């Protein structure tokens, strides 16, 4: 009977609460909708006005570009300067420059006008310097482009007939708009302090005053459409409040003119009135909360604690425990959790020890794989050259000593990139003394101190000489190139020796990707290196093979870590 009364009370409580909230919602929603519709219509009018102003600026830039494309002085300029003396040619150029500069004086929106003759590689522009020239070189059609944070309209000559290819273009006229003027236009698109406006160029680049709401910007990038006839409207809810967004697409420059307004500021008076009414509902809610407290204490709190502890374990904290209380209904579950975490902790400790031992054994195995014939051949070279060329003997002995000192003393599981390349340099120096060999090691200075696994580069270099250069008549070149990429380094070892066909490359890649090493000695070195790279740096660091421009083979792999951005590039070179 008691349970039935409680159930009826809950039903009555929910019915009364929902009825009150429903009436309140209808009243508030009607007022909110009226204010919001008025605000949106006002913003649309301002956005449409700003769009018309922007189109006027675009037409002005188009007119200037077409004007100078069809101008006779510009068309005949290169032919005339060839017929004039140096002074007259300079004055002719100055005349065109002055016309461009005077044109800017009459325009508030145009920032720069430039003309580039491709064949003669001559550039006349109102700006200082030739930093826009690369942009003019890539233009192959008339239209707008976003270049170096500026909007450019490019026009090409021949003007009437569209050139079939870029080589037929005689000159390019470019007109850029002032970013400051474009940003000033945004002031016409906003109607309050809670409103902001920006341009979205090419669907990715944001042009605006000050900082924008990044969450709004990302949503607009995803939802903006290219309907130039209508102003698109979006409503977003963010952690900062509710926003309505208006978007107008400007076709000619592939740009969206966008405004967004935080509606909370305009609706706050109405919301305050709603808050006053809400206070009366709080009393009713307190009754419901008192009923839920028992549920929270007896069930939800324990579930939340368990979820929190599981999250700590997921983040790697295996020392976390839950205090066990025999009077708690969750006692057995908490006890099982503590036992499970203790077992996982012990398992990971054991796994770490086994992994360290395996890596040390792997390093020892790699050191033992160094070809003893290399030492024999080096000693025979010293013997044969002792009387003929003492200088060669000194060089060989020095590089040989440094080479084996590195191999015999390297005990740590990592080294620096610079140290690894020094080992490769000693090896290549030794090989260049006994055969015709040119090599180059390109290392950016700022990355030399970064850590990496030892004995990765040298075995690949040795493989390039033994299976590449020595198996092709006349081969003699080896290049080790270290390049910075966005999140790490890209290392490439290339040679001009015997290359591989596409099928052979595919077979080699398949062989080193197998879980077990290949049978025999051939290929086991690359298999070992490939698996070491993937175990430490991830699958994206695996060995990759490709044919190079010499007809030989290039081996590449990737090391993922953050690099400093400053420094010069240094190279160890040997020209034979």
Coordinates of C-alpha atoms in Angstrom, one line a residue:
X1 CA 0.0 0.0 0.0
X2 CA 2.9 2.3 0.8
X3 CA 4.5 1.7 -2.5
X4 CA 1.3 2.5 -4.4
X5 CA 0.9 5.8 -2.6
X6 CA 4.5 6.8 -3.4
X7 CA 3.9 5.9 -7.0
X8 CA 0.8 8.0 -7.2
X9 CA 2.6 10.9 -5.6
X10 CA 5.4 10.7 -8.2
X11 CA 2.8 10.6 -11.0
X12 CA 1.0 13.7 -9.6
X13 CA 4.3 15.5 -9.0
X14 CA 5.4 14.9 -12.6
X15 CA 2.1 15.9 -14.0
X16 CA 1.9 19.1 -12.1
X17 CA 5.5 20.0 -12.9
X18 CA 5.1 19.3 -16.6
X19 CA 1.9 21.3 -16.8
X20 CA 3.5 24.3 -15.1
X21 CA 6.6 24.2 -17.2
X22 CA 4.5 23.7 -20.4
X23 CA 2.5 26.9 -19.8
X24 CA 5.6 28.8 -18.9
X25 CA 7.4 27.5 -22.0
X26 CA 4.7 28.6 -24.3
X27 CA 4.5 32.1 -22.9
X28 CA 8.3 32.6 -22.9
X29 CA 8.7 31.0 -26.3
X30 CA 6.2 33.4 -28.0
X31 CA 8.1 36.5 -26.6
X32 CA 11.5 35.0 -27.5
X33 CA 10.4 34.2 -31.1
X34 CA 9.1 37.7 -31.6
X35 CA 12.3 39.4 -30.5
X36 CA 14.5 37.0 -32.4
X37 CA 12.6 37.3 -35.7
X38 CA 12.9 41.1 -35.5
X39 CA 16.6 40.9 -34.7
X40 CA 17.3 38.4 -37.6
X41 CA 15.4 40.5 -40.1
X42 CA 17.5 43.6 -39.2
X43 CA 20.7 41.6 -39.5
X44 CA 19.7 40.2 -42.9
X45 CA 19.1 43.8 -44.2
X46 CA 22.6 44.8 -43.0
X47 CA 24.2 41.7 -44.4
X48 CA 22.5 42.3 -47.8
X49 CA 23.7 45.9 -47.8
X50 CA 27.2 44.9 -47.0
X51 CA 27.1 42.3 -49.8
X52 CA 26.1 44.9 -52.3
X53 CA 29.0 47.1 -51.2
X54 CA 31.4 44.2 -51.5
X55 CA 30.2 43.4 -55.0
X56 CA 30.8 47.0 -56.0
X57 CA 34.4 46.7 -54.8
X58 CA 34.8 43.4 -56.8
X59 CA 33.5 45.1 -60.0
X60 CA 35.9 47.9 -59.5
X61 CA 38.9 45.5 -59.3
X62 CA 37.6 43.6 -62.3
X63 CA 37.4 46.8 -64.3
X64 CA 41.0 47.9 -63.4
X65 CA 42.3 44.4 -64.4
X66 CA 40.4 44.4 -67.7
X67 CA 41.4 48.0 -68.4
X68 CA 45.1 47.3 -68.2
X69 CA 44.8 43.9 -70.0
X70 CA 43.4 45.7 -73.0
X71 CA 45.6 48.8 -72.7
X72 CA 47.6 49.4 -75.9
X73 CA 50.6 50.7 -73.9
X74 CA 50.7 47.5 -71.9
X75 CA 50.2 45.3 -75.0
X76 CA 53.0 47.0 -77.0
X77 CA 55.3 47.6 -74.1
X78 CA 57.8 44.7 -74.6
X79 CA 58.0 45.3 -78.4
X80 CA 58.6 49.1 -77.8
X81 CA 61.3 48.7 -75.2
X82 CA 63.3 46.5 -77.6
X83 CA 63.3 49.3 -80.1
X84 CA 64.1 52.1 -77.6
X85 CA 67.4 53.1 -76.0
X86 CA 67.9 52.3 -72.3
X87 CA 66.7 55.8 -71.1
X88 CA 63.6 55.8 -73.2
X89 CA 62.8 52.2 -72.2
X90 CA 63.1 53.2 -68.6
X91 CA 60.8 56.2 -69.1
X92 CA 58.3 54.0 -70.8
X93 CA 58.3 51.7 -67.8
X94 CA 58.0 54.6 -65.4
X95 CA 55.0 55.9 -67.4
X96 CA 53.1 52.6 -66.9
X97 CA 54.1 52.5 -63.2
X98 CA 52.8 56.1 -62.7
X99 CA 49.5 55.2 -64.4
X100 CA 49.1 52.3 -62.0
X101 CA 50.0 54.3 -59.0
X102 CA 47.7 57.2 -60.0
X103 CA 44.9 54.7 -60.4
X104 CA 45.3 53.6 -56.8
X105 CA 44.9 57.2 -55.6
X106 CA 41.3 57.3 -56.8
X107 CA 40.4 54.0 -55.1
X108 CA 39.8 53.2 -51.5
X109 CA 39.5 49.5 -51.9
X110 CA 42.3 48.5 -54.3
X111 CA 45.6 47.9 -52.6
X112 CA 48.0 46.9 -55.4
X113 CA 48.1 46.6 -59.2
X114 CA 50.8 44.5 -61.0
X115 CA 51.6 43.4 -64.5
X116 CA 53.9 40.5 -65.2
X117 CA 55.3 39.6 -68.7
X118 CA 56.1 35.9 -68.5
X119 CA 58.4 35.5 -71.4
X120 CA 60.5 38.6 -70.5
X121 CA 60.1 37.9 -66.8
X122 CA 59.5 41.5 -66.1
X123 CA 57.2 42.8 -63.3
X124 CA 55.7 46.3 -62.9
X125 CA 53.7 46.8 -59.8
X126 CA 52.7 49.5 -57.3
X127 CA 54.0 47.4 -54.4
X128 CA 57.6 47.2 -53.3
X129 CA 59.4 44.0 -54.2
X130 CA 58.6 41.0 -56.3
X131 CA 57.1 38.8 -53.6
X132 CA 53.9 38.4 -55.7
X133 CA 55.7 37.1 -58.8
X134 CA 55.4 33.4 -57.9
X135 CA 51.6 33.9 -57.8
X136 CA 51.6 35.5 -61.2
X137 CA 53.6 32.6 -62.6
X138 CA 50.9 30.0 -61.8
X139 CA 47.9 31.9 -63.2
X140 CA 46.4 30.3 -66.2
X141 CA 42.9 31.7 -66.4
X142 CA 41.0 34.9 -65.5
X143 CA 39.4 35.1 -62.1
X144 CA 39.8 35.6 -58.4
X145 CA 42.3 33.9 -56.2
X146 CA 43.3 34.2 -52.5
X147 CA 47.1 34.7 -52.5
X148 CA 49.3 35.5 -49.4
X149 CA 46.3 36.6 -47.3
X150 CA 45.1 39.0 -50.1
X151 CA 42.3 38.7 -52.6
X152 CA 43.6 39.0 -56.2
X153 CA 41.7 39.4 -59.5
X154 CA 43.9 38.1 -62.3
X155 CA 43.4 38.9 -66.0
X156 CA 45.5 37.4 -68.8
X157 CA 46.4 38.4 -72.3
X158 CA 45.2 37.3 -74.9
X159 CA 42.0 38.6 -73.4
X160 CA 39.3 37.7 -75.9
X161 CA 40.6 34.2 -76.8
X162 CA 41.3 31.9 -73.9
X163 CA 44.9 30.5 -74.3
X164 CA 45.1 26.8 -74.8
X165 CA 48.0 26.4 -72.5
X166 CA 50.1 28.6 -70.1
X167 CA 52.9 29.2 -72.7
X168 CA 50.5 31.2 -74.8
X169 CA 49.9 33.8 -72.1
X170 CA 51.9 37.0 -72.8
X171 CA 51.3 38.8 -69.6
X172 CA 49.1 38.7 -66.5
X173 CA 47.5 41.7 -64.8
X174 CA 46.7 41.3 -61.1
X175 CA 44.6 43.6 -58.9
X176 CA 44.5 43.0 -55.1
X177 CA 42.0 44.4 -52.6
X178 CA 42.9 46.1 -49.3
X179 CA 42.3 43.8 -46.4
X180 CA 41.7 46.8 -44.2
X181 CA 38.9 48.0 -46.5
X182 CA 37.4 44.6 -46.6
X183 CA 37.5 44.4 -42.8
X184 CA 35.9 47.9 -42.5
X185 CA 33.0 46.6 -44.6
X186 CA 32.3 44.1 -41.8
X187 CA 31.3 47.0 -39.5
X188 CA 28.3 47.5 -41.8
X189 CA 27.2 43.9 -41.3
X190 CA 26.9 44.0 -37.5
X191 CA 24.2 45.7 -35.4
X192 CA 25.3 45.4 -31.8
X193 CA 28.3 44.6 -29.6
X194 CA 27.1 41.0 -29.4
X195 CA 27.3 40.6 -33.2
X196 CA 30.5 39.8 -35.1
X197 CA 31.3 39.3 -38.8
X198 CA 34.0 37.6 -40.8
X199 CA 34.8 36.4 -44.3
X200 CA 35.2 32.6 -45.0
X201 CA 37.5 32.4 -48.1
X202 CA 37.6 29.2 -50.2
X203 CA 35.7 27.5 -47.4
X204 CA 38.7 27.4 -45.1
X205 CA 40.4 30.7 -44.5
X206 CA 38.9 33.2 -42.0
X207 CA 39.4 36.9 -42.5
X208 CA 38.2 39.1 -39.6
X209 CA 38.9 41.7 -37.0
X210 CA 40.0 40.2 -33.7
X211 CA 39.3 36.8 -32.4
X212 CA 36.3 34.8 -33.6
X213 CA 34.3 32.1 -31.7
X214 CA 36.2 29.0 -33.0
X215 CA 33.2 26.8 -32.3
X216 CA 31.0 29.0 -34.5
X217 CA 33.6 29.2 -37.2
X218 CA 34.0 25.4 -37.4
X219 CA 30.2 24.9 -37.5
X220 CA 29.9 27.5 -40.3
X221 CA 32.7 25.8 -42.4
X222 CA 30.7 22.5 -42.2
X223 CA 27.2 24.0 -43.0
X224 CA 27.8 26.9 -45.3
X225 CA 26.2 26.5 -48.8
X226 CA 26.9 28.2 -52.1
X227 CA 23.4 29.6 -52.8
X228 CA 24.2 33.2 -53.8
X229 CA 20.5 34.2 -54.2
X230 CA 19.6 33.7 -50.6
X231 CA 21.0 34.6 -47.2
X232 CA 21.4 31.3 -45.3
X233 CA 20.4 31.2 -41.6
X234 CA 21.7 28.8 -39.0
X235 CA 21.1 28.5 -35.2
X236 CA 23.8 27.1 -33.0
X237 CA 24.1 26.4 -29.3
X238 CA 27.6 26.6 -27.8
X239 CA 29.0 26.8 -24.3
X240 CA 28.9 30.6 -24.6
X241 CA 25.2 30.7 -25.4
X242 CA 22.8 30.6 -28.3
X243 CA 23.7 32.1 -31.6
X244 CA 22.0 32.8 -34.9
X245 CA 24.3 32.9 -38.0
X246 CA 23.7 34.5 -41.3
X247 CA 25.7 33.6 -44.4
X248 CA 25.8 35.2 -47.9
X249 CA 27.8 33.6 -50.6
X250 CA 29.8 35.9 -53.0
X251 CA 30.3 33.7 -56.1
X252 CA 32.9 35.7 -57.9
X253 CA 35.5 35.5 -55.1
X254 CA 34.3 32.1 -53.6
X255 CA 33.8 33.8 -50.2
X256 CA 31.1 33.7 -47.6
X257 CA 30.1 36.9 -45.8
X258 CA 29.1 35.7 -42.4
X259 CA 27.6 37.4 -39.3
X260 CA 26.8 35.7 -36.0
X261 CA 24.9 37.2 -33.0
X262 CA 24.6 36.0 -29.5
X263 CA 20.9 36.1 -28.8
X264 CA 21.3 35.8 -25.0
X265 CA 22.1 39.5 -24.6
X266 CA 18.9 40.5 -26.4
X267 CA 16.7 38.0 -24.6
X268 CA 18.1 38.5 -21.1
X269 CA 15.2 40.9 -20.0
X270 CA 12.7 38.2 -20.9
X271 CA 14.8 35.5 -19.4
X272 CA 15.0 37.5 -16.1
X273 CA 11.2 37.5 -16.0
X274 CA 11.3 33.8 -16.6
X275 CA 13.8 33.3 -13.8
X276 CA 11.4 35.0 -11.3
X277 CA 8.7 32.6 -12.2
X278 CA 11.2 29.7 -12.0
X279 CA 11.8 30.4 -8.3
X280 CA 8.3 29.2 -7.5
X281 CA 9.0 26.0 -9.3
X282 CA 12.2 25.4 -7.3
X283 CA 10.1 24.6 -4.2
X284 CA 8.3 21.9 -6.1
X285 CA 11.6 20.6 -7.4
X286 CA 13.0 20.3 -3.9
X287 CA 10.3 17.8 -3.1
X288 CA 11.4 15.7 -6.0
X289 CA 15.1 16.1 -5.1
X290 CA 14.5 14.7 -1.6
X291 CA 13.1 11.6 -3.2
X292 CA 16.1 11.2 -5.4
X293 CA 18.7 11.7 -2.7
X294 CA 18.1 8.2 -1.3
X295 CA 18.6 6.7 -4.8
X296 CA 21.8 8.8 -5.2
X297 CA 23.3 7.7 -1.9
X298 CA 22.5 4.0 -2.2
X299 CA 23.3 3.4 -5.9
X300 CA 24.4 6.3 -8.2
X301 CA 27.3 7.5 -6.0
X302 CA 28.9 4.0 -5.9
X303 CA 28.5 3.6 -9.6
X304 CA 30.1 7.0 -10.2
X305 CA 33.0 6.1 -8.0
X306 CA 33.5 2.8 -9.8
X307 CA 33.4 4.6 -13.2
X308 CA 35.9 7.1 -12.0
X309 CA 38.3 4.4 -10.8
X310 CA 38.0 2.6 -14.1
X311 CA 38.9 5.8 -15.9
X312 CA 42.0 6.1 -13.8
X313 CA 43.0 2.6 -14.7
X314 CA 42.3 3.4 -18.4
X315 CA 44.7 6.3 -18.1
X316 CA 47.5 4.1 -16.8
X317 CA 47.1 4.6 -13.0
X318 CA 47.3 1.0 -11.7
X319 CA 47.9 2.1 -8.1
X320 CA 44.4 3.3 -7.6
X321 CA 42.2 1.4 -5.2
X322 CA 38.6 1.6 -3.7
X323 CA 38.2 1.7 0.0
X324 CA 36.4 -1.5 1.0
X325 CA 33.5 -1.2 3.5
X326 CA 31.7 -4.5 4.4
X327 CA 28.5 -2.5 5.1
X328 CA 28.4 -1.2 1.6
X329 CA 26.1 -3.0 -0.9
X330 CA 29.0 -2.8 -3.5
X331 CA 31.5 -4.4 -1.1
X332 CA 32.1 -7.6 -3.2
X333 CA 32.3 -5.6 -6.5
X334 CA 34.9 -3.1 -5.0
X335 CA 36.9 -6.0 -3.6
X336 CA 37.0 -7.7 -7.1
X337 CA 38.0 -4.4 -8.7
X338 CA 41.0 -4.0 -6.3
X339 CA 42.1 -7.5 -7.0
X340 CA 41.8 -7.1 -10.8
X341 CA 43.8 -3.8 -10.8
X342 CA 46.6 -5.4 -8.6
X343 CA 46.9 -8.3 -11.0
X344 CA 47.1 -5.9 -14.1
X345 CA 49.8 -3.9 -12.3
X346 CA 51.9 -6.9 -11.7
X347 CA 51.4 -8.1 -15.3
X348 CA 52.5 -4.8 -16.8
X349 CA 55.6 -4.7 -14.5
X350 CA 56.6 -8.2 -15.7
X351 CA 55.9 -7.3 -19.3
X352 CA 58.2 -4.2 -19.1
X353 CA 61.1 -6.2 -17.7
X354 CA 60.6 -8.8 -20.5
X355 CA 60.5 -6.0 -23.1
X356 CA 63.7 -4.4 -21.9
X357 CA 65.5 -7.7 -21.9
X358 CA 64.3 -8.4 -25.5
X359 CA 65.5 -5.1 -26.7
X360 CA 68.9 -5.5 -25.2
X361 CA 69.2 -8.9 -26.8
X362 CA 68.0 -7.5 -30.1
X363 CA 70.7 -4.8 -30.0
X364 CA 73.4 -7.4 -29.2
X365 CA 72.2 -9.5 -32.1
X366 CA 72.4 -6.5 -34.5
X367 CA 75.9 -5.8 -33.3
X368 CA 76.9 -9.4 -33.9
X369 CA 75.5 -9.3 -37.4
X370 CA 78.2 -6.8 -38.6
X371 CA 79.9 -8.5 -41.5
X372 CA 83.3 -9.8 -40.4
X373 CA 84.4 -9.7 -44.0
X374 CA 84.2 -5.9 -43.8
X375 CA 87.0 -5.9 -41.2
X376 CA 89.1 -8.4 -43.2
X377 CA 88.9 -6.4 -46.4
X378 CA 89.8 -3.2 -44.5
X379 CA 92.9 -4.9 -42.9
X380 CA 93.9 -6.2 -46.3
X381 CA 93.6 -2.7 -47.7
X382 CA 95.9 -1.4 -45.0
X383 CA 98.4 -4.1 -45.7
X384 CA 98.4 -3.4 -49.4
X385 CA 98.7 0.4 -49.1
X386 CA 101.1 0.6 -46.2
X387 CA 104.1 1.2 -48.5
X388 CA 102.3 2.8 -51.4
X389 CA 100.1 5.4 -49.7
X390 CA 100.7 5.9 -45.9
X391 CA 98.1 8.7 -46.0
X392 CA 95.4 6.3 -47.2
X393 CA 96.4 3.9 -44.4
X394 CA 96.0 6.7 -41.8
X395 CA 92.6 7.6 -43.2
X396 CA 91.5 3.9 -43.2
X397 CA 92.8 3.3 -39.7
X398 CA 91.1 6.4 -38.3
X399 CA 87.7 5.6 -39.8
X400 CA 88.0 1.9 -39.0
X401 CA 88.9 2.7 -35.3
X402 CA 86.0 5.1 -34.9
X403 CA 83.6 2.7 -36.6
X404 CA 84.3 -0.2 -34.4
X405 CA 84.6 1.9 -31.2
X406 CA 81.0 3.0 -31.8
X407 CA 79.8 -0.6 -32.4
X408 CA 81.6 -2.1 -29.4
X409 CA 80.7 0.6 -26.9
X410 CA 77.0 1.3 -27.9
X411 CA 75.0 -0.2 -25.0
X412 CA 72.1 2.2 -24.6
X413 CA 68.7 1.6 -26.3
X414 CA 68.9 4.9 -28.1
X415 CA 71.4 7.4 -29.6
X416 CA 71.3 10.7 -31.4
X417 CA 70.7 11.1 -35.1
X418 CA 74.0 12.9 -35.4
X419 CA 75.8 9.9 -33.9
X420 CA 74.1 7.4 -36.2
X421 CA 75.1 9.5 -39.2
X422 CA 78.7 9.7 -37.9
X423 CA 78.8 5.9 -37.9
X424 CA 77.4 5.9 -41.5
X425 CA 80.0 8.5 -42.5
X426 CA 82.9 6.4 -41.1
X427 CA 81.5 3.4 -43.0
X428 CA 81.1 5.3 -46.3
X429 CA 84.6 6.9 -45.9
X430 CA 86.1 3.4 -45.5
X431 CA 84.2 2.1 -48.6
X432 CA 85.2 5.2 -50.6
X433 CA 88.9 4.3 -50.0
X434 CA 88.6 0.8 -51.4
X435 CA 86.3 1.6 -54.4
X436 CA 84.9 4.4 -56.5
X437 CA 82.2 5.9 -54.3
X438 CA 80.6 9.3 -54.0
X439 CA 78.4 9.9 -51.0
X440 CA 76.5 12.8 -49.3
X441 CA 74.8 13.0 -45.9
X442 CA 72.3 15.9 -45.5
X443 CA 71.4 16.6 -41.9
X444 CA 69.5 19.7 -40.7
X445 CA 71.5 21.1 -37.8
X446 CA 68.6 21.5 -35.4
X447 CA 67.6 17.8 -35.5
X448 CA 71.0 16.3 -34.8
X449 CA 70.4 15.9 -31.1
X450 CA 67.1 14.1 -31.3
X451 CA 67.1 10.6 -30.1
X452 CA 66.5 7.5 -32.1
X453 CA 67.2 3.7 -32.0
X454 CA 70.8 2.7 -32.8
X455 CA 72.0 0.7 -35.7
X456 CA 69.1 1.6 -38.1
X457 CA 70.8 3.8 -40.8
X458 CA 74.2 1.9 -41.1
X459 CA 72.7 -1.5 -42.0
X460 CA 70.6 0.1 -44.7
X461 CA 73.6 1.9 -46.1
X462 CA 75.6 -1.4 -46.1
X463 CA 72.8 -3.1 -47.8
X464 CA 72.7 -0.4 -50.5
X465 CA 76.4 -0.9 -51.3
X466 CA 76.4 -4.8 -51.2
X467 CA 73.1 -5.4 -53.0
X468 CA 72.9 -2.2 -55.1
X469 CA 76.2 -0.6 -56.1
X470 CA 78.3 -3.8 -56.2
X471 CA 75.7 -5.5 -58.5
X472 CA 75.6 -2.8 -61.1
X473 CA 78.5 -1.8 -63.4
X474 CA 79.5 1.9 -63.0
X475 CA 77.3 2.6 -59.9
X476 CA 79.0 4.9 -57.4
X477 CA 76.5 7.2 -55.6
X478 CA 74.9 7.1 -52.2
X479 CA 72.8 9.9 -50.6
X480 CA 71.4 10.0 -47.0
X481 CA 68.9 12.8 -46.8
X482 CA 67.2 13.9 -43.6
X483 CA 64.1 16.1 -44.0
X484 CA 61.8 17.7 -41.5
X485 CA 58.1 17.0 -41.9
X486 CA 55.1 18.3 -39.9
X487 CA 55.5 15.9 -37.0
X488 CA 58.9 14.3 -37.3
X489 CA 61.7 13.4 -39.7
X490 CA 61.7 11.6 -43.0
X491 CA 65.0 9.7 -43.7
X492 CA 65.9 8.5 -47.2
X493 CA 68.9 6.4 -48.3
X494 CA 69.3 6.4 -52.1
X495 CA 71.8 4.7 -54.4
X496 CA 72.3 4.4 -58.1
X497 CA 73.1 0.7 -58.0
X498 CA 71.0 -2.2 -59.1
X499 CA 67.3 -1.3 -58.8
X500 CA 64.3 -3.4 -58.3
X501 CA 61.2 -3.9 -60.5
X502 CA 57.7 -3.1 -59.1
X503 CA 57.1 -6.8 -58.5
X504 CA 60.4 -7.2 -56.7
X505 CA 59.7 -4.2 -54.5
X506 CA 56.2 -5.6 -53.7
X507 CA 57.8 -9.0 -52.8
X508 CA 60.4 -7.4 -50.6
X509 CA 57.8 -5.3 -48.8
X510 CA 55.7 -8.4 -48.2
X511 CA 58.7 -10.3 -47.0
X512 CA 59.8 -7.8 -44.3
X513 CA 56.1 -7.3 -43.1
X514 CA 55.8 -11.0 -42.1
X515 CA 55.5 -11.8 -38.4
X516 CA 58.4 -14.2 -38.6
X517 CA 61.9 -13.5 -40.0
X518 CA 62.6 -14.9 -43.5
X519 CA 64.5 -18.1 -43.9
X520 CA 68.2 -17.8 -44.5
X521 CA 70.4 -14.7 -44.0
X522 CA 69.2 -12.7 -47.0
X523 CA 66.5 -10.1 -46.0
X524 CA 66.7 -10.7 -42.3
X525 CA 68.5 -7.4 -41.7
X526 CA 65.8 -5.3 -43.3
X527 CA 63.1 -7.4 -41.6
X528 CA 64.7 -6.7 -38.2
X529 CA 65.0 -3.0 -38.9
X530 CA 61.4 -2.8 -40.1
X531 CA 60.0 -4.4 -37.1
X532 CA 62.1 -2.4 -34.7
X533 CA 60.8 0.8 -36.3
X534 CA 57.2 -0.2 -36.1
X535 CA 57.5 -1.4 -32.5
X536 CA 59.0 1.9 -31.3
X537 CA 57.5 4.6 -33.6
X538 CA 54.3 3.0 -34.9
X539 CA 53.2 1.4 -38.2
X540 CA 53.7 4.7 -40.1
X541 CA 57.4 4.3 -39.6
X542 CA 57.8 1.1 -41.6
X543 CA 60.4 0.8 -44.4
X544 CA 59.3 2.0 -47.8
X545 CA 61.0 1.2 -51.1
X546 CA 60.9 3.1 -54.4
X547 CA 62.8 3.5 -57.7
X548 CA 64.8 6.7 -58.0
X549 CA 65.8 8.9 -60.9
X550 CA 69.2 7.1 -61.2
X551 CA 67.5 3.8 -61.7
X552 CA 68.6 2.6 -58.3
X553 CA 66.6 2.0 -55.0
X554 CA 65.6 4.5 -52.3
X555 CA 64.7 3.3 -48.8
X556 CA 62.7 5.6 -46.6
X557 CA 61.3 5.6 -43.1
X558 CA 59.6 8.1 -40.8
X559 CA 60.5 9.0 -37.2
X560 CA 57.6 10.7 -35.3
X561 CA 58.5 13.4 -32.8
X562 CA 58.4 17.2 -32.5
X563 CA 61.4 19.2 -34.0
X564 CA 62.8 22.7 -33.4
X565 CA 62.2 25.0 -36.3
X566 CA 65.4 26.9 -36.4
X567 CA 68.9 25.9 -37.6
X568 CA 71.0 25.4 -40.7
X569 CA 71.4 22.4 -42.9
X570 CA 74.8 20.6 -42.8
X571 CA 76.1 17.9 -45.0
X572 CA 79.0 15.4 -44.9
X573 CA 80.1 15.0 -48.5
X574 CA 82.7 13.1 -50.4
X575 CA 83.3 13.7 -54.1
X576 CA 85.3 10.6 -54.7

